[in-house]
Tab-separated table of C-alpha atoms in Angstrom:
chain	number	residue	atom	x	y	z
A	940	UNK	CA	-11.587	26.343	10.905
A	941	UNK	CA	-10.815	23.293	12.938
A	942	UNK	CA	-9.705	23.187	16.613
A	943	UNK	CA	-6.321	23.875	17.965
A	944	UNK	CA	-6.197	19.960	18.576
A	945	UNK	CA	-6.364	19.801	14.705
A	946	UNK	CA	-9.415	17.567	15.128
A	947	UNK	CA	-12.395	17.885	12.871
A	948	UNK	CA	-15.339	18.644	14.948
A	949	UNK	CA	-18.618	17.124	13.973
A	950	UNK	CA	-22.141	17.443	15.625
A	951	UNK	CA	-24.468	14.535	15.188
A	952	UNK	CA	-28.420	15.055	15.091
A	953	UNK	CA	-30.480	11.684	15.658
A	954	UNK	CA	-29.802	8.949	17.936
A	955	UNK	CA	-31.955	6.106	16.691
A	956	UNK	CA	-30.269	2.856	15.456
A	957	UNK	CA	-28.604	4.582	12.518
A	958	UNK	CA	-27.603	7.495	14.576
A	959	UNK	CA	-26.077	5.409	17.428
A	960	UNK	CA	-24.043	3.543	14.812
A	961	UNK	CA	-22.617	6.677	13.400
A	962	UNK	CA	-21.787	7.707	16.849
A	963	UNK	CA	-19.833	4.381	17.579
A	964	UNK	CA	-17.616	4.849	14.470
A	965	UNK	CA	-16.977	8.337	15.186
A	966	UNK	CA	-15.898	7.816	18.656
A	967	UNK	CA	-13.175	5.371	16.981
A	968	UNK	CA	-11.704	8.063	14.626
A	969	UNK	CA	-8.658	9.508	16.248
A	970	UNK	CA	-8.912	12.683	13.955
A	971	UNK	CA	-12.376	13.622	15.012
A	972	UNK	CA	-13.858	15.391	17.819
A	973	UNK	CA	-17.646	14.799	18.388
A	974	UNK	CA	-18.641	18.351	19.419
A	975	UNK	CA	-22.171	17.496	20.305
A	976	UNK	CA	-25.075	15.009	20.049
A	977	UNK	CA	-28.675	15.729	19.953
A	978	UNK	CA	-31.967	13.699	20.022
A	979	UNK	CA	-35.674	14.447	21.288
A	980	UNK	CA	-35.699	11.204	23.497
A	981	UNK	CA	-33.835	12.764	26.405
A	982	UNK	CA	-33.077	9.482	27.973
A	983	UNK	CA	-31.315	8.049	24.947
A	984	UNK	CA	-29.344	11.383	24.712
A	985	UNK	CA	-28.299	11.215	28.366
A	986	UNK	CA	-27.310	7.574	28.189
A	987	UNK	CA	-25.131	8.044	24.829
A	988	UNK	CA	-23.675	11.093	26.304
A	989	UNK	CA	-22.257	9.093	29.145
A	990	UNK	CA	-21.222	5.967	27.316
A	991	UNK	CA	-19.220	8.119	24.557
A	992	UNK	CA	-18.373	10.863	26.940
A	993	UNK	CA	-19.419	13.514	24.609
A	994	UNK	CA	-21.337	16.771	25.124
A	995	UNK	CA	-25.242	16.695	24.649
A	996	UNK	CA	-27.306	19.661	23.611
A	997	UNK	CA	-31.241	19.814	24.478
A	998	UNK	CA	-31.996	22.776	22.021
A	999	UNK	CA	-31.015	22.966	18.418
A	1000	UNK	CA	-32.463	26.432	18.353
A	1001	UNK	CA	-29.805	27.737	20.945
A	1002	UNK	CA	-26.402	28.610	20.341
A	1003	UNK	CA	-24.443	25.666	18.574
A	1004	UNK	CA	-21.085	24.704	19.590
A	1005	UNK	CA	-18.712	25.510	16.809
A	1006	UNK	CA	-18.420	22.375	14.584
A	1007	UNK	CA	-16.869	21.722	10.808
A	1008	UNK	CA	-19.426	19.371	9.972
A	1009	UNK	CA	-22.830	17.864	11.020
A	1010	UNK	CA	-24.529	14.431	10.501
A	1011	UNK	CA	-28.138	14.100	10.263
A	1012	UNK	CA	-29.845	10.827	11.336
A	1013	UNK	CA	-33.188	12.192	12.469
A	1014	UNK	CA	-36.391	10.551	11.128
A	1015	UNK	CA	-36.785	10.955	7.311
A	1016	UNK	CA	-39.815	13.598	7.796
A	1017	UNK	CA	-37.412	15.997	9.756
A	1018	UNK	CA	-34.367	16.067	7.320
A	1019	UNK	CA	-35.441	19.011	5.228
A	1020	UNK	CA	-35.650	21.209	8.337
A	1021	UNK	CA	-32.470	19.830	9.992
A	1022	UNK	CA	-30.748	20.758	6.704
A	1023	UNK	CA	-31.656	24.177	6.761
A	1024	UNK	CA	-31.198	24.783	10.529
A	1025	UNK	CA	-27.637	23.134	10.006
A	1026	UNK	CA	-26.760	25.165	7.088
A	1027	UNK	CA	-26.880	28.327	9.291
A	1028	UNK	CA	-23.807	26.959	11.217
A	1029	UNK	CA	-22.102	24.579	8.660
A	1030	UNK	CA	-21.374	24.136	5.062
A	1031	UNK	CA	-20.407	20.314	5.285
A	1032	UNK	CA	-23.331	18.340	6.092
A	1033	UNK	CA	-24.130	14.597	5.916
A	1034	UNK	CA	-27.546	13.253	5.496
A	1035	UNK	CA	-28.873	9.822	5.907
A	1036	UNK	CA	-30.785	8.218	3.048
A	1037	UNK	CA	-33.420	9.444	1.902
A	1038	UNK	CA	-32.576	13.293	1.255
A	1039	UNK	CA	-36.131	13.884	2.318
A	1040	UNK	CA	-39.618	12.256	2.471
A	1041	UNK	CA	-41.134	13.048	-1.141
A	1042	UNK	CA	-39.694	14.031	-4.567
A	1043	UNK	CA	-41.246	17.601	-3.906
A	1044	UNK	CA	-39.231	18.070	-0.885
A	1045	UNK	CA	-36.116	16.453	-2.047
A	1046	UNK	CA	-36.411	18.910	-5.343
A	1047	UNK	CA	-36.612	21.864	-2.978
A	1048	UNK	CA	-33.672	20.433	-0.830
A	1049	UNK	CA	-31.437	20.183	-3.921
A	1050	UNK	CA	-32.278	23.803	-4.931
A	1051	UNK	CA	-31.498	24.851	-1.486
A	1052	UNK	CA	-28.265	23.159	-1.453
A	1053	UNK	CA	-27.171	24.748	-4.709
A	1054	UNK	CA	-28.137	28.066	-4.057
A	1055	UNK	CA	-26.312	27.917	-0.497
A	1056	UNK	CA	-23.297	26.222	-1.801
A	1057	UNK	CA	-23.391	23.480	0.696
A	1058	UNK	CA	-21.264	20.234	0.607
A	1059	UNK	CA	-23.755	17.651	1.234
A	1060	UNK	CA	-23.351	14.087	0.881
A	1061	UNK	CA	-26.369	11.563	1.089
A	1062	UNK	CA	-26.061	8.411	3.158
A	1063	UNK	CA	-26.510	5.593	0.580
A	1064	UNK	CA	-24.383	3.178	2.772
A	1065	UNK	CA	-24.402	0.445	0.353
A	1066	UNK	CA	-22.168	1.920	-2.171
A	1067	UNK	CA	-19.523	1.646	0.491
A	1068	UNK	CA	-19.887	-1.959	0.962
A	1069	UNK	CA	-16.835	-3.804	-0.145
A	1070	UNK	CA	-18.632	-6.137	-1.882
A	1071	UNK	CA	-20.414	-3.915	-4.063
A	1072	UNK	CA	-17.064	-2.079	-4.937
A	1073	UNK	CA	-15.660	-5.246	-6.019
A	1074	UNK	CA	-19.055	-6.216	-7.896
A	1075	UNK	CA	-18.548	-2.975	-10.002
A	1076	UNK	CA	-15.058	-3.635	-10.832
A	1077	UNK	CA	-15.887	-7.264	-12.193
A	1078	UNK	CA	-18.911	-5.955	-13.935
A	1079	UNK	CA	-16.827	-3.428	-15.704
A	1080	UNK	CA	-14.397	-6.063	-16.956
A	1081	UNK	CA	-17.317	-8.395	-18.183
A	1082	UNK	CA	-18.170	-8.620	-21.932
A	1083	UNK	CA	-21.640	-7.402	-21.342
A	1084	UNK	CA	-24.011	-6.901	-18.535
A	1085	UNK	CA	-27.641	-8.102	-19.472
A	1086	UNK	CA	-29.721	-8.079	-16.120
A	1087	UNK	CA	-28.987	-7.353	-12.449
A	1088	UNK	CA	-31.372	-8.696	-9.754
A	1089	UNK	CA	-31.531	-7.043	-6.475
A	1090	UNK	CA	-33.209	-8.605	-3.284
A	1091	UNK	CA	-33.711	-6.742	0.150
A	1092	UNK	CA	-35.977	-7.947	2.588
A	1093	UNK	CA	-35.905	-7.326	6.568
A	1094	UNK	CA	-38.743	-7.998	8.796
A	1095	UNK	CA	-37.279	-5.602	11.401
A	1096	UNK	CA	-37.619	-2.908	8.937
A	1097	UNK	CA	-41.252	-2.522	10.262
A	1098	UNK	CA	-39.805	-0.375	13.187
A	1099	UNK	CA	-39.672	2.408	10.461
A	1100	UNK	CA	-43.161	4.136	10.914
A	1101	UNK	CA	-42.876	7.218	8.727
A	1102	UNK	CA	-41.786	5.822	5.405
A	1103	UNK	CA	-42.802	2.669	2.904
A	1104	UNK	CA	-40.552	-0.007	1.986
A	1105	UNK	CA	-39.766	1.562	-1.194
A	1106	UNK	CA	-38.528	4.556	0.494
A	1107	UNK	CA	-36.822	2.637	3.386
A	1108	UNK	CA	-35.306	-0.284	1.817
A	1109	UNK	CA	-35.699	-0.331	-2.039
A	1110	UNK	CA	-34.092	3.110	-2.165
A	1111	UNK	CA	-30.921	1.422	-1.602
A	1112	UNK	CA	-31.136	-0.807	-4.570
A	1113	UNK	CA	-32.657	1.648	-6.568
A	1114	UNK	CA	-29.464	3.648	-6.120
A	1115	UNK	CA	-27.222	0.974	-6.497
A	1116	UNK	CA	-29.195	-0.058	-9.985
A	1117	UNK	CA	-28.419	3.426	-11.246
A	1118	UNK	CA	-24.761	3.154	-9.888
A	1119	UNK	CA	-24.061	0.079	-11.549
A	1120	UNK	CA	-26.450	0.258	-14.827
A	1121	UNK	CA	-27.001	3.836	-15.493
A	1122	UNK	CA	-29.758	5.982	-16.048
A	1123	UNK	CA	-33.279	4.716	-16.391
A	1124	UNK	CA	-35.826	5.242	-18.829
A	1125	UNK	CA	-38.654	2.859	-18.260
A	1126	UNK	CA	-40.063	2.012	-14.660
A	1127	UNK	CA	-42.960	-0.879	-13.989
A	1128	UNK	CA	-43.692	-2.106	-10.409
A	1129	UNK	CA	-45.897	-4.310	-8.350
A	1130	UNK	CA	-46.619	-4.708	-4.839
A	1131	UNK	CA	-48.484	-5.222	-1.687
A	1132	UNK	CA	-49.964	-2.748	0.547
A	1133	UNK	CA	-50.197	-3.517	4.487
A	1134	UNK	CA	-51.754	-1.007	7.019
A	1135	UNK	CA	-51.899	1.673	4.450
A	1136	UNK	CA	-48.570	1.436	3.297
A	1137	UNK	CA	-46.441	-0.364	0.720
A	1138	UNK	CA	-45.003	-3.552	2.470
A	1139	UNK	CA	-43.627	-5.441	-0.280
A	1140	UNK	CA	-42.664	-4.139	-4.002
A	1141	UNK	CA	-41.081	-5.470	-7.120
A	1142	UNK	CA	-39.919	-3.112	-9.740
A	1143	UNK	CA	-38.397	-3.630	-13.192
A	1144	UNK	CA	-36.210	-0.935	-14.503
A	1145	UNK	CA	-34.990	-0.561	-18.042
A	1146	UNK	CA	-31.864	1.711	-18.284
A	1147	UNK	CA	-30.906	3.974	-21.156
A	1148	UNK	CA	-28.001	1.730	-22.089
A	1149	UNK	CA	-30.451	-1.348	-22.586
A	1150	UNK	CA	-29.463	-3.359	-19.474
A	1151	UNK	CA	-32.271	-4.537	-16.792
A	1152	UNK	CA	-32.779	-4.364	-13.197
A	1153	UNK	CA	-35.218	-6.240	-11.118
A	1154	UNK	CA	-35.526	-5.043	-7.684
A	1155	UNK	CA	-37.444	-6.908	-5.018
A	1156	UNK	CA	-37.862	-5.533	-1.316
A	1157	UNK	CA	-40.090	-6.585	1.720
A	1158	UNK	CA	-40.560	-6.047	5.121
A	1159	UNK	CA	-43.118	-8.705	5.625
A	1160	UNK	CA	-40.300	-11.469	4.687
A	1161	UNK	CA	-39.344	-13.398	7.839
A	1162	UNK	CA	-35.599	-13.588	6.723
A	1163	UNK	CA	-33.189	-10.623	6.055
A	1164	UNK	CA	-31.712	-10.932	2.555
A	1165	UNK	CA	-29.228	-8.628	0.852
A	1166	UNK	CA	-28.198	-9.961	-2.563
A	1167	UNK	CA	-27.348	-8.962	-5.882
A	1168	UNK	CA	-27.152	-11.449	-8.948
A	1169	UNK	CA	-25.846	-10.356	-12.233
A	1170	UNK	CA	-26.278	-11.776	-15.590
A	1171	UNK	CA	-23.670	-11.126	-17.995
A	1172	UNK	CA	-22.536	-12.696	-21.409
A	1173	UNK	CA	-19.807	-14.392	-20.127
A	1174	UNK	CA	-20.412	-14.972	-16.455
A	1175	UNK	CA	-23.173	-14.795	-13.575
A	1176	UNK	CA	-22.015	-13.032	-10.457
A	1177	UNK	CA	-23.410	-13.988	-7.194
A	1178	UNK	CA	-22.972	-11.218	-4.575
A	1179	UNK	CA	-24.018	-11.635	-0.862
A	1180	UNK	CA	-23.922	-8.132	0.802
A	1181	UNK	CA	-24.286	-9.457	4.272
A	1182	UNK	CA	-21.559	-12.103	4.205
A	1183	UNK	CA	-19.588	-9.710	1.994
A	1184	UNK	CA	-18.802	-12.656	-0.651
A	1185	UNK	CA	-18.494	-12.715	-4.261
A	1186	UNK	CA	-19.137	-15.663	-6.266
A	1187	UNK	CA	-18.199	-15.671	-10.250
A	1188	UNK	CA	-19.792	-18.519	-12.165
A	1189	UNK	CA	-18.186	-19.336	-15.680
A	1190	UNK	CA	-18.944	-22.089	-18.394
A	1191	UNK	CA	-15.425	-23.242	-19.141
A	1192	UNK	CA	-16.137	-25.661	-22.145
A	1193	UNK	CA	-18.475	-27.847	-23.788
A	1194	UNK	CA	-17.493	-31.487	-24.527
A	1195	UNK	CA	-19.329	-33.809	-26.995
A	1196	UNK	CA	-18.807	-37.439	-27.571
A	1197	UNK	CA	-19.239	-39.697	-30.686
A	1198	UNK	CA	-22.959	-40.031	-29.956
A	1199	UNK	CA	-23.509	-36.255	-29.797
A	1200	UNK	CA	-23.985	-36.391	-25.801
A	1201	UNK	CA	-22.712	-33.239	-24.661
A	1202	UNK	CA	-21.452	-32.304	-20.939
A	1203	UNK	CA	-20.769	-28.789	-19.665
A	1204	UNK	CA	-17.921	-27.960	-17.494
A	1205	UNK	CA	-18.425	-24.977	-15.342
A	1206	UNK	CA	-16.166	-22.788	-13.083
A	1207	UNK	CA	-16.908	-21.125	-9.733
A	1208	UNK	CA	-14.515	-18.671	-8.614
A	1209	UNK	CA	-14.547	-16.673	-5.056
A	1210	UNK	CA	-13.249	-13.323	-5.396
A	1211	UNK	CA	-11.672	-12.078	-2.359
A	1212	UNK	CA	-13.447	-9.120	-0.602
A	1213	UNK	CA	-11.958	-6.829	2.107
A	1214	UNK	CA	-13.887	-7.190	5.474
A	1215	UNK	CA	-14.340	-3.704	6.061
A	1216	UNK	CA	-17.313	-1.999	7.687
A	1217	UNK	CA	-19.173	0.092	5.037
A	1218	UNK	CA	-20.306	2.636	7.748
A	1219	UNK	CA	-16.574	3.157	8.573
A	1220	UNK	CA	-15.573	4.004	4.874
A	1221	UNK	CA	-18.592	6.241	4.324
A	1222	UNK	CA	-17.639	8.458	7.179
A	1223	UNK	CA	-14.037	8.359	5.917
A	1224	UNK	CA	-15.250	9.238	2.581
A	1225	UNK	CA	-17.326	12.319	3.941
A	1226	UNK	CA	-14.191	13.329	5.829
A	1227	UNK	CA	-12.114	13.417	2.855
A	1228	UNK	CA	-15.053	15.253	0.998
A	1229	UNK	CA	-15.105	17.944	3.327
A	1230	UNK	CA	-11.320	18.366	3.069
A	1231	UNK	CA	-11.872	18.723	-0.830
A	1232	UNK	CA	-9.945	15.170	-1.407
A	1233	UNK	CA	-12.821	13.152	-2.578
A	1234	UNK	CA	-15.744	13.651	-5.003
A	1235	UNK	CA	-16.801	10.081	-5.576
A	1236	UNK	CA	-19.624	10.419	-3.017
A	1237	UNK	CA	-23.340	9.893	-3.321
A	1238	UNK	CA	-24.656	13.294	-4.163
A	1239	UNK	CA	-27.884	15.254	-3.743
A	1240	UNK	CA	-28.339	14.759	-7.109
A	1241	UNK	CA	-28.059	10.960	-6.673
A	1242	UNK	CA	-30.594	11.342	-4.061
A	1243	UNK	CA	-32.876	13.185	-6.295
A	1244	UNK	CA	-32.675	10.631	-9.155
A	1245	UNK	CA	-33.219	7.709	-6.548
A	1246	UNK	CA	-36.197	9.523	-5.106
A	1247	UNK	CA	-37.569	10.121	-8.576
A	1248	UNK	CA	-37.709	6.280	-9.275
A	1249	UNK	CA	-39.244	5.554	-5.967
A	1250	UNK	CA	-41.987	7.833	-6.632
A	1251	UNK	CA	-42.442	5.929	-9.713
A	1252	UNK	CA	-42.592	2.644	-8.207
A	1253	UNK	CA	-45.116	3.856	-5.751
A	1254	UNK	CA	-47.331	5.060	-8.164
A	1255	UNK	CA	-47.223	2.170	-10.220
A	1256	UNK	CA	-48.278	0.043	-7.029
A	1257	UNK	CA	-50.820	2.312	-5.380
A	1258	UNK	CA	-52.635	3.652	-8.606
């Protein structure tokens, strides 16, 4: 049950960069009460508690404040343990991607979630990028999608020490590839290993419907890029996830003169994209999911499917 104030009570575990972003957005929502925050770094915990004026707890094994839902943003290697701990107190749980650090653990988490009837949303935030939503609509109206290229690079991603570039960055685009192109039947990949971990990866996916996805991810590239480019029979779509811009390129007509010299006229159409923060939309989606008003969310099954492709990509590179 919710508090007498009528606000939805949420606990937040983990105050790294993504956790602090969640805290910032949650603090802006009038219908939400942040019941507690938690992090092993007591200095960060104290600082965030003071800035956002929310209760901090130092021991998760103690008595938890009553909450309606928990958001888990702790390091990937702790997700499984945090999920099980949170499930003793709440049924509504948000887990940042990936659901767990390995396919085996993800499979175990999936079974645990089903057996305990938990409502779990996984944090594939790019699905909530307004540019991706508009791209999905454009592709659904296309005559035929042939191939989609995904590029995601970020030198700053090297701050992540417990996961490789595939599990850290590429997993976003693997999820989007399945979201936009359907189930995958063939996976091939190449990559580069740095300091014992895959730092650059290029994967080629063949989907069950015959579509192709090419995914490139790097944490050694000195430029932050988030792009999706779709080749269709009737158009080429260029999508910038950072700028939230969508351009559609079409060949309008071919003209031939008497000497059989031809020219091609092309049209570039800019599609209007709503400039809304993806994390805000994602959290709003989670709140609706908790109230049984939304089932269009990234599920633990989606997390398992993405983790399965991640493992195949890593196996192709490492082996």
